[in-house]
Short mmCIF file of N, CA and C in Angstrom, two decimals:
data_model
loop_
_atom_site.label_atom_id
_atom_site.label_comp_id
_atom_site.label_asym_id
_atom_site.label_seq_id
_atom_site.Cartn_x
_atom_site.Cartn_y
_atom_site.Cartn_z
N UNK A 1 0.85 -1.17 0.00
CA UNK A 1 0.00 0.00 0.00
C UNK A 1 0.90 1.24 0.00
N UNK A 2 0.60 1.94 -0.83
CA UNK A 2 1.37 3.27 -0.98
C UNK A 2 1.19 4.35 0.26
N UNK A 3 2.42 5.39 0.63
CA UNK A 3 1.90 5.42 1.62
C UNK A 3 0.95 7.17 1.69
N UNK A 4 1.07 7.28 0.63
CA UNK A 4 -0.10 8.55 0.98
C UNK A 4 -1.46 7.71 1.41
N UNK A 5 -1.82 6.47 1.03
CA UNK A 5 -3.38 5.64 1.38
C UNK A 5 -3.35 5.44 2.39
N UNK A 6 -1.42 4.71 2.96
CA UNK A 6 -1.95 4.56 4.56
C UNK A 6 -2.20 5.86 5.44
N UNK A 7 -1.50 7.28 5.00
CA UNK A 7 -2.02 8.01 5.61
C UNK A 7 -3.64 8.63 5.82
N UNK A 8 -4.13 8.55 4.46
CA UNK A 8 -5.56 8.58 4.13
C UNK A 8 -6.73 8.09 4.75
N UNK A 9 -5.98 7.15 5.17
CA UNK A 9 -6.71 6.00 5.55
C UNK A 9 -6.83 6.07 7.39
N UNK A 10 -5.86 6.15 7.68
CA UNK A 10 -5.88 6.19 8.91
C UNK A 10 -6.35 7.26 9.63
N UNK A 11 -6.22 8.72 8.61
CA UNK A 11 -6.59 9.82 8.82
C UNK A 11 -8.28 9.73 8.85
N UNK A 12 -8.86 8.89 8.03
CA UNK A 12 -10.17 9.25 7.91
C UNK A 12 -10.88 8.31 9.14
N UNK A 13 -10.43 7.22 9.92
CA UNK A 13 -10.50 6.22 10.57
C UNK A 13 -10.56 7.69 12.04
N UNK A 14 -9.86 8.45 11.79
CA UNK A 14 -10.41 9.33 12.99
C UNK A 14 -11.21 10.67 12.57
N UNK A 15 -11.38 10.67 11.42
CA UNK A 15 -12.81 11.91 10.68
C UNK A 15 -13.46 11.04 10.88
N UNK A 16 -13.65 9.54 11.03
CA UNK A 16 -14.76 9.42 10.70
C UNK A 16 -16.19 9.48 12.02
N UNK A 17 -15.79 9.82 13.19
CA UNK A 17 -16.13 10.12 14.27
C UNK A 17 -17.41 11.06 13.84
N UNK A 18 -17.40 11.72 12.42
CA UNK A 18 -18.46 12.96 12.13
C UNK A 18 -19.70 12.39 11.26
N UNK A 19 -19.28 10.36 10.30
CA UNK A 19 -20.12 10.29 9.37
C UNK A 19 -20.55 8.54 9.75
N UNK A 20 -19.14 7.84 10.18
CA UNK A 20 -19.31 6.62 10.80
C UNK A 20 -18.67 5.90 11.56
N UNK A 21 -18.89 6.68 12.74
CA UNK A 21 -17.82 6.27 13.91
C UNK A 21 -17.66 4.86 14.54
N UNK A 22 -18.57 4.07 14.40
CA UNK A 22 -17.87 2.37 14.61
C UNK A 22 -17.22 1.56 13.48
N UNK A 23 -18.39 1.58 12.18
CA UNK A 23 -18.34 1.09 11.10
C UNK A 23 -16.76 1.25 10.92
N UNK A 24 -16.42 2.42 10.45
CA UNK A 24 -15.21 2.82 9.40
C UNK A 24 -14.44 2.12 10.06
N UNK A 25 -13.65 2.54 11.34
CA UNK A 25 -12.71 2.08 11.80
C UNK A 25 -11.98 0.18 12.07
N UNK A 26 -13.67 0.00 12.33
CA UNK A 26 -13.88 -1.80 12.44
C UNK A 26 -13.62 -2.30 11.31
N UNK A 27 -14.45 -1.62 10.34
CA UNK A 27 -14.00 -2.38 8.39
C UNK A 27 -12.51 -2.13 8.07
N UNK A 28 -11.76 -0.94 8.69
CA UNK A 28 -10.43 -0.86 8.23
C UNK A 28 -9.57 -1.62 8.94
N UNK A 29 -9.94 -1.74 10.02
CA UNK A 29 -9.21 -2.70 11.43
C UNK A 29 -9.10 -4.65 10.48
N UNK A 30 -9.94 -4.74 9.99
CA UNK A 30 -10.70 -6.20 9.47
C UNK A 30 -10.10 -6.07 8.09
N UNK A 31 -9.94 -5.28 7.22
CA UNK A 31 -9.71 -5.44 6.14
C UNK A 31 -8.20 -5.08 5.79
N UNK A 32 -7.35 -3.93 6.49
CA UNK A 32 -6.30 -3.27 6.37
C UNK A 32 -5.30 -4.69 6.65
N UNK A 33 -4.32 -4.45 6.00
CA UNK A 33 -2.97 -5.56 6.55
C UNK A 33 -1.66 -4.71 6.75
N UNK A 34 -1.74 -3.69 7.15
CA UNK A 34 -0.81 -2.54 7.10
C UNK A 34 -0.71 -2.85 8.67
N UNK A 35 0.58 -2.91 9.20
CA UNK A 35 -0.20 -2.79 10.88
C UNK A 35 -0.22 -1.33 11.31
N UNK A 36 0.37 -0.55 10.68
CA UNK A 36 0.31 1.05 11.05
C UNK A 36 -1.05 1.67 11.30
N UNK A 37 -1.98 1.09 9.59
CA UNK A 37 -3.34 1.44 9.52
C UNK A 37 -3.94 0.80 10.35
N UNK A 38 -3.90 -0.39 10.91
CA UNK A 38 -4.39 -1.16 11.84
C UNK A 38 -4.32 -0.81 13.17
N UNK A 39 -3.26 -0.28 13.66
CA UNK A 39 -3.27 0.78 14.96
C UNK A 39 -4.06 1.97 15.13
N UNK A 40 -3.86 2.64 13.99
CA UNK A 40 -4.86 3.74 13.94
C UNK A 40 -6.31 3.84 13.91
N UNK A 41 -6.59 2.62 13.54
CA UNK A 41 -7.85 1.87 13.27
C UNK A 41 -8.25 1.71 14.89
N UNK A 42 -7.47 1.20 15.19
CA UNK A 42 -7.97 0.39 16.97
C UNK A 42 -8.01 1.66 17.64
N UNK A 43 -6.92 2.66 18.17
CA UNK A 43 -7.00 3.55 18.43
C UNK A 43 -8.14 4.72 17.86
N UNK A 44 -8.42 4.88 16.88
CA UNK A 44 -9.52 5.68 16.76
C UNK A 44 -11.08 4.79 16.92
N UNK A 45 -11.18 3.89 16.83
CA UNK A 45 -12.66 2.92 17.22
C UNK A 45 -12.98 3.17 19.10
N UNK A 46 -11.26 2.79 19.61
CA UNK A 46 -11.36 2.72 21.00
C UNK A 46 -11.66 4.15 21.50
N UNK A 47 -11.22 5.58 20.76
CA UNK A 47 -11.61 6.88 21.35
C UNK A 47 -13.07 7.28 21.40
N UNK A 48 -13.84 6.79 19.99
CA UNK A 48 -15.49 6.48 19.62
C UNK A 48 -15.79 6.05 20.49
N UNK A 49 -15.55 5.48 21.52
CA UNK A 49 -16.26 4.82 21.71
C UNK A 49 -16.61 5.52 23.48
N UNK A 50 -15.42 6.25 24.17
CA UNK A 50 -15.84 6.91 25.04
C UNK A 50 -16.80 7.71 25.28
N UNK A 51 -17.35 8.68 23.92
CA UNK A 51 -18.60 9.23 24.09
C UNK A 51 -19.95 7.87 24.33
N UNK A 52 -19.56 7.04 24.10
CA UNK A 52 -20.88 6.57 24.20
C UNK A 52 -21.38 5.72 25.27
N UNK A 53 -20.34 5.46 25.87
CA UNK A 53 -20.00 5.09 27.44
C UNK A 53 -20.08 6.28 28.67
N UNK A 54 -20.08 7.55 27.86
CA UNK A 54 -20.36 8.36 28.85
C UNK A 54 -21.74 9.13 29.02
N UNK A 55 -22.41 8.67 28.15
CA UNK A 55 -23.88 9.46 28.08
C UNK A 55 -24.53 8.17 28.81
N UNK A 56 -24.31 7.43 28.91
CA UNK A 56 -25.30 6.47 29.77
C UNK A 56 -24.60 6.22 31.66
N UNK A 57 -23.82 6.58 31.51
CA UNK A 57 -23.52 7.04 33.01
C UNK A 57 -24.03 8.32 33.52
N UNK A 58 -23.73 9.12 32.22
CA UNK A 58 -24.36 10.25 32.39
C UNK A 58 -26.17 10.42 33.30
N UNK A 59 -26.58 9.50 31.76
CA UNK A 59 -28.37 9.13 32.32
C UNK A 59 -28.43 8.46 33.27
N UNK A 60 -27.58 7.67 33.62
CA UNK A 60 -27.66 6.86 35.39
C UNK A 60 -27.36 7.89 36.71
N UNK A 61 -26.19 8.41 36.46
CA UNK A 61 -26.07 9.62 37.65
C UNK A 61 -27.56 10.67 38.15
N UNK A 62 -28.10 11.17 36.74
CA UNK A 62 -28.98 11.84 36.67
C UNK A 62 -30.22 10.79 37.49
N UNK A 63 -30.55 9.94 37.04
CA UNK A 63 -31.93 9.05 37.61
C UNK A 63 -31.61 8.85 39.09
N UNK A 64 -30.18 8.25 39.58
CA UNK A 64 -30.20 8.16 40.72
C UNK A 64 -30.25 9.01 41.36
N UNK A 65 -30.02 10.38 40.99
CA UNK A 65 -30.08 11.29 42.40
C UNK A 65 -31.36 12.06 41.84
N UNK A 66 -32.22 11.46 41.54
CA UNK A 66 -33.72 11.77 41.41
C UNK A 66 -34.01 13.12 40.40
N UNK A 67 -33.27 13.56 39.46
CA UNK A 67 -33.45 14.58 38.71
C UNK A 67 -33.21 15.86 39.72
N UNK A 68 -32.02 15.83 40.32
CA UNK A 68 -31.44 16.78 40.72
C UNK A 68 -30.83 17.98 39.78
N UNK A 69 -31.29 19.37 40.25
CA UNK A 69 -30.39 20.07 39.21
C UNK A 69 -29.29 20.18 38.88
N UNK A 70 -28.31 19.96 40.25
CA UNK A 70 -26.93 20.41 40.50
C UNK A 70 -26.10 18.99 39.58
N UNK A 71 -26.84 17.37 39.64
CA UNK A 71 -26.50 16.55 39.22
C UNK A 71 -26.50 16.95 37.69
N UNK A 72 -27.77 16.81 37.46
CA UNK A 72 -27.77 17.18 35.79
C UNK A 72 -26.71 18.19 35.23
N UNK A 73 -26.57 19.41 36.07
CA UNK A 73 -25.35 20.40 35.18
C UNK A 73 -24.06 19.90 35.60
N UNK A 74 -23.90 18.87 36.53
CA UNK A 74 -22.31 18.33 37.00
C UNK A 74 -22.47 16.93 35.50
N UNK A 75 -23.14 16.38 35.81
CA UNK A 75 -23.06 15.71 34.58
C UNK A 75 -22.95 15.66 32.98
N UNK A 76 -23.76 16.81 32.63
CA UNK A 76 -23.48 17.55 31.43
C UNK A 76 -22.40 17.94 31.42
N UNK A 77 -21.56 18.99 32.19
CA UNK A 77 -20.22 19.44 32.39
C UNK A 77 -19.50 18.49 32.13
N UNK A 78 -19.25 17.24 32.97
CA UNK A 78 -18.49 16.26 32.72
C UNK A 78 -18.51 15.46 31.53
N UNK A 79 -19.55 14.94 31.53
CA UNK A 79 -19.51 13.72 30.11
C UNK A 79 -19.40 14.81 29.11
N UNK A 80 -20.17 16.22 29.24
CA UNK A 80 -19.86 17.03 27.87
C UNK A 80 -18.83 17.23 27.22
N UNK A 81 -18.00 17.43 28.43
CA UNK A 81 -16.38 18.17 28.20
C UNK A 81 -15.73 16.63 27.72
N UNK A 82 -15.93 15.69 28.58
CA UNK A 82 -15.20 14.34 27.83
C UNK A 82 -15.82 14.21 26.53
N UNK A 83 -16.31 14.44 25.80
CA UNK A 83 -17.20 13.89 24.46
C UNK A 83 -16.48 15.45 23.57
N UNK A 84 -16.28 16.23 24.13
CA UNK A 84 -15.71 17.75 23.46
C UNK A 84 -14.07 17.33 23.64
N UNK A 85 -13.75 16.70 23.84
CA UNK A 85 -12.20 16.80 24.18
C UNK A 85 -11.94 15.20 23.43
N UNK A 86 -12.88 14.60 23.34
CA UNK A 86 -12.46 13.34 22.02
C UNK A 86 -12.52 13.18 21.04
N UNK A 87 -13.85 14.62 20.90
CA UNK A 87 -13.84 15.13 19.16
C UNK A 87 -12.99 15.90 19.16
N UNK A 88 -11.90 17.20 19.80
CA UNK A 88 -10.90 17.87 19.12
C UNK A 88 -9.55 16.80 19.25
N UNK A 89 -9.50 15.39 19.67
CA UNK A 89 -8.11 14.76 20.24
C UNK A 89 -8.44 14.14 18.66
N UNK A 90 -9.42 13.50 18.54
CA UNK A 90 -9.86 12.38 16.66
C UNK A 90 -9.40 14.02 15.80
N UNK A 91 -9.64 14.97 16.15
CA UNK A 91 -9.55 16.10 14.82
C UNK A 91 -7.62 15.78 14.73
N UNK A 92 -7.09 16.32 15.74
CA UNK A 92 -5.46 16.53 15.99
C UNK A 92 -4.95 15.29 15.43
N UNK A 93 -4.84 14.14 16.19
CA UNK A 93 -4.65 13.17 15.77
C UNK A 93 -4.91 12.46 14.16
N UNK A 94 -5.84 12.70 13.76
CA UNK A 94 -6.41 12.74 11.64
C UNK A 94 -5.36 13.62 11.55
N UNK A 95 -5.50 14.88 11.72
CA UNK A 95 -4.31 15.73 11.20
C UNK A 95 -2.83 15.33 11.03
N UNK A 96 -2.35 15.21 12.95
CA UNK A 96 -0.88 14.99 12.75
C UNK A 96 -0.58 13.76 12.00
N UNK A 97 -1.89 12.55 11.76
CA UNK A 97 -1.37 11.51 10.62
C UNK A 97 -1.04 12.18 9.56
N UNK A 98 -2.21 12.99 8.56
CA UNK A 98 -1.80 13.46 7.61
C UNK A 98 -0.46 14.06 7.39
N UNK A 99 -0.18 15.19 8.11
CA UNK A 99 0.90 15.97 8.23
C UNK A 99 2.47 14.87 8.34
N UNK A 100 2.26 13.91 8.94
CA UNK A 100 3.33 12.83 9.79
C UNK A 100 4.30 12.41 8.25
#
């Protein structure tokens, strides 16, 4: 594989967080034989995947303390900022592949 594709490739394995954030990464993980692209692959599937582990803790914190206000804006704050800080780490990371 030439290597502007493996960069391409690996780069889009963390864009793809905006169009198909399990899919892409899993089909390139499964199909790629590059192990470079294959790291980048695992690593960007495994970052996807924190937002979605954190909105359901999120909705559990919230239920248990009975629809508290102070809970709900500590929780938003938190899982928000983690889910905002894994979409600009997938942006940097796509990049410094490209750039690399």
């Amino acid at each position: 594989m030439k290597e502007g594709s493996k960069k391409s490739i690996s780069a889009l394995c963390y864009f793809s967080l905006f169009f198909a954030p399990f899919l892409f990464p899993i089909a390139v993980y499964l199909i790629a034989d590059e192990p470079e692209v294959m790291e980048h692959a695992k690593r960007s599937f495994l970052s996807h995947l924190l937002p979605i582990i954190a909105v359901p803790l999120g909705i559990i914190i919230i239920f248990e303390t009975q629809y508290h206000l102070i809970a709900i804006i500590i929780s938003g704050l938190i899982f928000g900022s983690l889910t905002l800080i894994v979409m600009i780490w997938n942006i940097v990371k796509g990049i410094k592949v490209i750039v690399s």
